[in-house]
Amino acid sequence: MYTSLLLQIVVLFGLLGTVSAQPVVFINATIHPASGPVIPNGTLVMDKGRIVSVGSAVQQPESAVVIDCQGQHLYPGFIAPATTLGLTEIDAVRSTNDVSEIGSVNPNARAEAAYNPDSEIIPTIRSNGVLLANVTPTGGLISGMSSIMRLDGWT
């Protein structure tokens, strides 16, 4: 399963690393658009590095490279899987470092309570296409609970 997913990611970035002369069509995917409901068995068409159309009944260009994404999910941006984003600002300044708690067993540590949505690092990460981050405390046997954070939020 993971090998298949890794292979698809490598192929995807290999195809999209440079702007392709041919359109690329992803079929049979569960598509999570930025706005609107989830589209099961959807089709996404990209041309010249841009998303051209998304839906369940989308016309495919004749010269397109077709990638079957059966059982896979497509999102409109990257998801950072295990980060300390927003939990630390400057490592040398202890008051800005909420990555870990004292002791080795801290099930009470919650990333959403320590998360800093005003971190100077977040705009840099967002400008590179990361829309969500799984913010995770570190250290110890039990580090605490992680949280999925939308990087475009505010308080």
Short mmCIF file of C-alpha atoms in Angstrom, two decimals:
data_model
loop_
_atom_site.label_atom_id
_atom_site.label_comp_id
_atom_site.label_asym_id
_atom_site.label_seq_id
_atom_site.Cartn_x
_atom_site.Cartn_y
_atom_site.Cartn_z
CA MET A 1 0.00 0.00 0.00
CA TYR A 2 2.66 2.52 1.06
CA THR A 3 4.96 1.46 -1.77
CA SER A 4 2.15 2.01 -4.27
CA LEU A 5 1.37 5.44 -2.81
CA LEU A 6 5.04 6.41 -2.80
CA LEU A 7 5.38 5.29 -6.42
CA GLN A 8 2.35 7.37 -7.43
CA ILE A 9 3.77 10.43 -5.69
CA VAL A 10 7.13 9.98 -7.42
CA VAL A 11 5.42 9.56 -10.80
CA LEU A 12 3.17 12.57 -10.12
CA PHE A 13 6.07 14.87 -9.29
CA GLY A 14 8.09 13.43 -12.15
CA LEU A 15 5.26 14.34 -14.52
CA LEU A 16 4.53 17.71 -13.00
CA GLY A 17 8.08 18.76 -12.08
CA THR A 18 8.28 20.59 -15.36
CA VAL A 19 5.28 21.98 -17.16
CA SER A 20 4.06 19.12 -19.29
CA ALA A 21 3.32 19.64 -22.97
CA GLN A 22 0.47 17.16 -22.60
CA PRO A 23 -2.49 17.54 -20.26
CA VAL A 24 -2.58 15.17 -17.27
CA VAL A 25 -5.85 13.55 -16.17
CA PHE A 26 -6.38 11.89 -12.79
CA ILE A 27 -9.37 9.51 -12.85
CA ASN A 28 -11.29 7.49 -10.23
CA ALA A 29 -9.96 9.60 -7.33
CA THR A 30 -11.73 10.83 -4.23
CA ILE A 31 -11.28 14.58 -4.73
CA HIS A 32 -11.40 17.02 -1.81
CA PRO A 33 -11.89 20.44 -3.45
CA ALA A 34 -11.02 23.66 -1.61
CA SER A 35 -14.71 24.59 -1.58
CA GLY A 36 -17.64 22.28 -2.07
CA PRO A 37 -18.41 18.67 -1.22
CA VAL A 38 -16.07 15.70 -1.66
CA ILE A 39 -16.25 14.16 -5.15
CA PRO A 40 -16.05 10.33 -5.09
CA ASN A 41 -14.72 8.69 -8.28
CA GLY A 42 -13.91 12.13 -9.63
CA THR A 43 -11.71 13.35 -12.45
CA LEU A 44 -9.16 16.17 -12.31
CA VAL A 45 -7.63 17.63 -15.48
CA MET A 46 -4.36 19.61 -15.41
CA ASP A 47 -2.93 21.47 -18.37
CA LYS A 48 0.34 23.44 -18.35
CA GLY A 49 0.66 22.99 -14.59
CA ARG A 50 -2.80 24.40 -13.79
CA ILE A 51 -6.02 22.68 -12.75
CA VAL A 52 -8.42 23.09 -15.67
CA SER A 53 -11.46 21.13 -14.49
CA VAL A 54 -12.65 19.01 -11.58
CA GLY A 55 -15.81 16.91 -11.31
CA SER A 56 -17.49 13.57 -11.79
CA ALA A 57 -18.33 14.06 -15.49
CA VAL A 58 -15.33 15.92 -16.89
CA GLN A 59 -14.31 15.83 -20.55
CA GLN A 60 -10.81 14.36 -21.00
CA PRO A 61 -8.48 15.82 -23.63
CA GLU A 62 -7.51 13.24 -26.29
CA SER A 63 -3.74 13.66 -25.94
CA ALA A 64 -3.73 13.53 -22.12
CA VAL A 65 -1.62 11.31 -19.89
CA VAL A 66 -4.16 9.38 -17.77
CA ILE A 67 -3.35 8.33 -14.19
CA ASP A 68 -5.77 5.97 -12.44
CA CYS A 69 -6.06 7.00 -8.78
CA GLN A 70 -8.45 4.25 -7.65
CA GLY A 71 -8.56 4.25 -3.84
CA GLN A 72 -6.46 7.44 -3.59
CA HIS A 73 -7.39 10.93 -2.37
CA LEU A 74 -6.50 14.22 -4.09
CA TYR A 75 -6.19 17.47 -2.14
CA PRO A 76 -5.65 21.01 -3.49
CA GLY A 77 -2.40 21.42 -1.55
CA PHE A 78 0.26 19.66 0.46
CA ILE A 79 -0.22 18.27 3.97
CA ALA A 80 2.80 18.41 6.29
CA PRO A 81 2.54 15.04 8.09
CA ALA A 82 4.45 15.41 11.39
CA THR A 83 5.78 18.86 12.19
CA THR A 84 6.43 21.14 15.14
CA LEU A 85 5.27 24.13 13.08
CA GLY A 86 3.80 26.78 15.37
CA LEU A 87 5.16 25.11 18.50
CA THR A 88 8.57 26.75 18.27
CA GLU A 89 9.70 30.09 16.91
CA ILE A 90 13.34 30.50 17.94
CA ASP A 91 15.04 27.44 19.46
CA ALA A 92 17.40 29.53 21.60
CA VAL A 93 14.54 31.42 23.29
CA ARG A 94 12.87 29.06 25.76
CA SER A 95 9.64 31.08 26.01
CA THR A 96 8.95 30.48 22.28
CA ASN A 97 9.58 26.72 22.46
CA ASP A 98 6.52 24.55 23.26
CA VAL A 99 7.68 21.45 21.40
CA SER A 100 8.04 19.20 24.45
CA GLU A 101 7.12 19.08 28.12
CA ILE A 102 9.27 18.06 31.08
CA GLY A 103 9.11 14.32 31.80
CA SER A 104 8.68 11.29 29.59
CA VAL A 105 4.91 10.70 29.96
CA ASN A 106 2.78 13.68 28.92
CA PRO A 107 -0.58 12.54 27.51
CA ASN A 108 -1.97 15.90 28.66
CA ALA A 109 0.18 17.94 26.23
CA ARG A 110 -2.04 19.23 23.42
CA ALA A 111 -0.63 20.79 20.28
CA GLU A 112 -3.71 22.96 19.69
CA ALA A 113 -3.23 24.65 23.08
CA ALA A 114 0.43 25.51 22.44
CA TYR A 115 0.10 26.31 18.72
CA ASN A 116 1.04 29.87 17.70
CA PRO A 117 -0.99 30.89 14.62
CA ASP A 118 1.05 34.11 14.39
CA SER A 119 4.34 32.28 13.85
CA GLU A 120 6.63 34.00 11.35
CA ILE A 121 7.36 30.60 9.77
CA ILE A 122 3.77 29.85 8.67
CA PRO A 123 3.61 32.32 5.71
CA THR A 124 6.80 30.80 4.28
CA ILE A 125 5.36 27.29 4.54
CA ARG A 126 2.03 28.38 2.98
CA SER A 127 3.77 30.07 0.06
CA ASN A 128 5.21 26.66 -0.83
CA GLY A 129 1.76 25.06 -1.17
CA VAL A 130 1.31 23.54 2.30
CA LEU A 131 -2.30 24.04 3.40
CA LEU A 132 -2.54 21.73 6.42
CA ALA A 133 -0.05 20.62 9.04
CA ASN A 134 -0.19 17.80 11.58
CA VAL A 135 1.39 19.61 14.52
CA THR A 136 2.91 17.11 16.93
CA PRO A 137 4.58 17.52 20.33
CA THR A 138 7.87 15.61 20.65
CA GLY A 139 10.03 13.95 23.28
CA GLY A 140 9.37 11.29 25.87
CA LEU A 141 7.54 7.99 25.85
CA ILE A 142 4.13 9.63 25.43
CA SER A 143 4.50 13.09 23.90
CA GLY A 144 0.89 14.24 23.84
CA MET A 145 -1.82 14.76 21.24
CA SER A 146 -1.23 16.10 17.76
CA SER A 147 -3.63 18.37 15.89
CA ILE A 148 -4.33 19.10 12.23
CA MET A 149 -4.03 22.85 11.68
CA ARG A 150 -5.22 24.89 8.70
CA LEU A 151 -2.42 27.30 7.95
CA ASP A 152 -4.69 30.04 6.62
CA GLY A 153 -6.52 30.58 9.91
CA TRP A 154 -6.35 33.48 12.35
CA THR A 155 -7.34 34.17 15.95
#
